[in-house]
């Protein structure tokens, strides 16, 4: 069964939206060549007022369409990598806690609880304040607060798998505990955690946009959050400066959410 046929209707809508955004990100250097932070026209041109600036320009004369397209690249880069890091870290922690049990389970789960009690945005904000804003530190900061859900889901799956016959057979063959955990148990427990990836991407997009809005994003890259923040200073005179990236942000998060719902429902329907 193909990935497309596995998805329900809302999952397919989300997949199409995210595929279109990915295509926009890949084609950004050709659709809007040059530096998106460069001044290319008159300030405050309204949308469709100039053929060279279809979505207008901001108060410094930077092209809004170019910023929107290049901002897609930054948003998807940070969101996908931070979700991947969170998924890997959470899966490792959940596997160790669920398979080893005892003291290891208690310690790892208490650490997970400690991270889970602090909102992910506040953790990311604290980490960025210490390390400074850049794309790698944004990825680290966002994943710092989003790995706990994957850890709990993986642990629950591992607890249900560690007493199965294939695990007992691996022990009889002389495999070491960690080898059994990561070679035999984790691949079978990874599916439910992987279905959280789209939800993690949506959360990462919102956190990255909020950090950029507050001025904690990478200053050398255009982001949707920074575009919204730039437009708020002239919100009455040029509302499009905040509305355009705001719509892009809503559509992206909605697409990721729909894909996540489709994946989770598919996972529940599997035997």
XYZ file of N, CA, C and O in Angstrom, residues 50-123:
296
model
N 2.928 46.973 -8.633
C 4.099 46.923 -9.510
C 4.295 45.488 -9.977
O 4.196 44.551 -9.181
N 4.582 45.327 -11.259
C 4.806 43.983 -11.801
C 6.080 43.365 -11.236
O 6.199 42.147 -11.163
N 7.021 44.197 -10.845
C 8.278 43.685 -10.293
C 8.132 43.267 -8.834
O 8.977 42.532 -8.311
N 7.083 43.742 -8.176
C 6.852 43.419 -6.762
C 5.383 43.072 -6.598
O 4.571 43.904 -6.185
N 5.048 41.817 -6.896
C 3.639 41.408 -6.957
C 2.944 41.582 -5.608
O 1.802 42.036 -5.535
N 3.640 41.228 -4.519
C 3.054 41.362 -3.189
C 3.494 42.636 -2.482
O 3.276 42.786 -1.284
N 4.096 43.552 -3.216
C 4.499 44.832 -2.653
C 5.872 44.786 -2.000
O 6.616 43.804 -2.121
N 6.204 45.873 -1.314
C 7.479 45.979 -0.602
C 7.216 46.436 0.823
O 6.160 46.998 1.133
N 8.201 46.208 1.703
C 8.053 46.636 3.091
C 8.517 48.072 3.254
O 8.812 48.762 2.267
N 8.627 48.538 4.468
C 8.944 49.950 4.706
C 10.385 50.302 4.365
O 10.733 51.494 4.311
N 11.227 49.293 4.102
C 12.597 49.546 3.653
C 12.762 49.351 2.153
O 13.841 49.637 1.610
N 11.739 48.845 1.490
C 11.821 48.604 0.058
C 12.227 47.185 -0.307
O 12.629 46.925 -1.448
N 12.098 46.245 0.619
C 12.414 44.840 0.335
C 11.186 44.122 -0.204
O 10.067 44.378 0.250
N 11.395 43.233 -1.164
C 10.297 42.541 -1.842
C 9.614 41.557 -0.887
O 10.271 40.677 -0.306
N 8.304 41.672 -0.747
C 7.552 40.812 0.169
C 7.487 39.389 -0.365
O 7.625 38.422 0.399
N 7.299 39.222 -1.682
C 7.230 37.874 -2.262
C 8.553 37.134 -2.071
O 8.572 35.946 -1.707
N 9.666 37.829 -2.290
C 10.970 37.209 -2.077
C 11.168 36.799 -0.629
O 11.671 35.708 -0.343
N 10.763 37.666 0.282
C 10.869 37.315 1.696
C 9.986 36.142 2.057
O 10.384 35.266 2.842
N 8.786 36.097 1.469
C 7.861 34.999 1.763
C 8.428 33.659 1.274
O 8.393 32.659 1.999
N 8.974 33.637 0.067
C 9.508 32.394 -0.495
C 10.759 31.932 0.247
O 10.894 30.753 0.589
N 11.679 32.848 0.491
C 12.893 32.471 1.205
C 12.591 32.172 2.682
O 13.290 31.362 3.304
N 11.560 32.810 3.223
C 11.147 32.492 4.580
C 10.593 31.081 4.687
O 10.718 30.435 5.738
N 9.992 30.582 3.600
C 9.526 29.192 3.575
C 10.692 28.237 3.774
O 10.582 27.236 4.501
N 11.824 28.540 3.151
C 13.008 27.684 3.293
C 13.479 27.645 4.744
O 13.762 26.577 5.294
N 13.568 28.813 5.357
C 14.031 28.874 6.746
C 13.062 28.149 7.678
O 13.468 27.373 8.544
N 11.777 28.396 7.478
C 10.773 27.793 8.353
C 10.789 26.272 8.257
O 10.817 25.569 9.277
N 10.779 25.738 7.036
C 10.767 24.283 6.865
C 12.084 23.655 7.318
O 12.087 22.552 7.880
N 13.196 24.344 7.077
C 14.497 23.816 7.510
C 14.536 23.649 9.023
O 14.877 22.577 9.546
N 14.204 24.714 9.736
C 14.251 24.672 11.195
C 13.226 23.688 11.743
O 13.527 22.877 12.635
N 11.999 23.723 11.207
C 10.938 22.870 11.741
C 11.226 21.386 11.509
O 11.085 20.571 12.426
N 11.643 21.025 10.300
C 11.870 19.605 9.994
C 13.066 19.049 10.758
O 13.008 17.933 11.299
N 14.145 19.808 10.836
C 15.323 19.307 11.543
C 15.086 19.234 13.049
O 15.531 18.288 13.699
N 14.393 20.220 13.606
C 14.125 20.171 15.039
C 13.167 19.030 15.374
O 13.328 18.350 16.402
N 12.182 18.775 14.504
C 11.281 17.641 14.723
C 12.034 16.317 14.620
O 11.775 15.384 15.387
N 12.989 16.229 13.671
C 13.779 15.003 13.526
C 14.655 14.758 14.753
O 14.750 13.633 15.251
N 15.303 15.833 15.236
C 16.140 15.692 16.436
C 15.299 15.275 17.629
O 15.675 14.382 18.409
N 14.134 15.911 17.800
C 13.250 15.566 18.914
C 12.780 14.122 18.819
O 12.703 13.416 19.833
N 12.484 13.664 17.603
C 12.016 12.292 17.421
C 13.116 11.284 17.751
O 12.870 10.278 18.426
N 14.339 11.563 17.307
C 15.454 10.648 17.576
C 15.762 10.596 19.074
O 15.886 9.512 19.670
N 15.886 11.767 19.696
C 16.203 11.815 21.131
C 15.083 11.161 21.948
O 15.338 10.352 22.848
N 13.834 11.499 21.634
C 12.711 10.924 22.363
C 12.626 9.418 22.197
O 12.335 8.697 23.163
N 12.904 8.927 20.995
C 12.857 7.478 20.763
C 13.942 6.754 21.550
O 13.702 5.674 22.110
N 15.136 7.333 21.598
C 16.229 6.706 22.352
C 15.910 6.672 23.842
O 16.047 5.633 24.509
N 15.448 7.808 24.378
C 15.112 7.866 25.805
C 13.967 6.920 26.133
O 14.008 6.174 27.123
N 12.927 6.915 25.308
C 11.794 6.041 25.550
C 12.145 4.563 25.465
O 11.650 3.754 26.247
N 13.033 4.213 24.529
C 13.453 2.820 24.396
C 14.251 2.367 25.613
O 14.026 1.278 26.154
N 15.195 3.196 26.043
C 15.991 2.840 27.224
C 15.113 2.712 28.468
O 15.259 1.766 29.250
N 14.196 3.669 28.644
C 13.339 3.640 29.826
C 12.409 2.430 29.811
O 12.245 1.740 30.825
N 11.798 2.155 28.664
C 10.846 1.064 28.603
C 11.483 -0.309 28.664
O 10.932 -1.222 29.289
N 12.647 -0.478 28.034
C 13.239 -1.815 27.996
C 14.036 -2.139 29.258
O 13.943 -3.248 29.783
N 14.799 -1.168 29.754
C 15.620 -1.443 30.935
C 14.777 -1.492 32.201
O 15.030 -2.294 33.101
N 13.773 -0.603 32.311
C 12.917 -0.593 33.485
C 13.669 -0.222 34.753
O 14.801 0.265 34.718
N 13.049 -0.455 35.889
C 13.692 -0.233 37.173
C 14.185 1.187 37.372
O 13.489 2.167 37.074
N 15.404 1.320 37.885
C 15.985 2.619 38.195
C 16.164 3.466 36.942
O 15.925 4.682 36.964
N 16.593 2.841 35.836
C 16.791 3.585 34.590
C 15.480 4.208 34.125
O 15.450 5.378 33.712
N 14.409 3.448 34.214
C 13.098 3.960 33.815
C 12.680 5.123 34.707
O 12.212 6.162 34.221
N 12.870 4.973 35.995
C 12.479 6.030 36.939
C 13.253 7.315 36.680
O 12.670 8.412 36.610
N 14.568 7.209 36.524
C 15.400 8.394 36.323
C 15.054 9.084 35.005
O 14.856 10.317 34.951
N 14.967 8.307 33.931
C 14.700 8.899 32.620
C 13.310 9.533 32.552
O 13.134 10.604 31.962
N 12.336 8.912 33.173
C 10.988 9.470 33.157
C 10.858 10.714 34.036
O 10.091 11.621 33.742
N 11.633 10.758 35.130
C 11.615 11.968 35.952
C 12.273 13.136 35.196
O 11.849 14.280 35.315
N 13.321 12.834 34.438
C 13.934 13.867 33.593
C 12.937 14.335 32.535
O 12.804 15.543 32.270
N 12.227 13.394 31.957
C 11.197 13.744 30.970
C 10.117 14.610 31.590
O 9.675 15.596 30.997
N 9.692 14.261 32.793
C 8.688 15.067 33.499
C 9.192 16.486 33.741
O 8.432 17.450 33.619
N 10.474 16.588 34.113
C 11.050 17.913 34.385
C 11.017 18.794 33.142
O 10.675 19.986 33.217
N 11.351 18.214 31.990
C 11.308 18.995 30.749
C 9.871 19.298 30.338
O 9.604 20.356 29.769
N 8.971 18.376 30.630
C 7.588 18.540 30.199
C 6.832 19.572 31.020
O 5.837 20.128 30.559
N 7.282 19.840 32.230
C 6.587 20.818 33.067
C 6.854 22.258 32.617
O 6.085 23.159 32.959
N 7.936 22.466 31.861
C 8.263 23.804 31.367
C 7.761 23.918 29.928
O 8.049 23.040 29.105
N 7.010 24.958 29.583
C 6.553 25.110 28.194
C 7.715 25.106 27.207
O 8.788 25.661 27.480
N 7.499 24.463 26.062
C 8.558 24.327 25.064
C 9.073 25.688 24.589
O 10.275 25.856 24.344
N 8.176 26.668 24.491
C 8.610 27.989 24.035
C 9.560 28.643 25.032
O 10.556 29.265 24.646
N 9.272 28.491 26.328
C 10.144 29.098 27.334
C 11.512 28.421 27.351
O 12.548 29.091 27.522
N 11.543 27.104 27.169
C 12.826 26.403 27.076
C 13.619 26.894 25.879
O 14.831 27.134 25.970
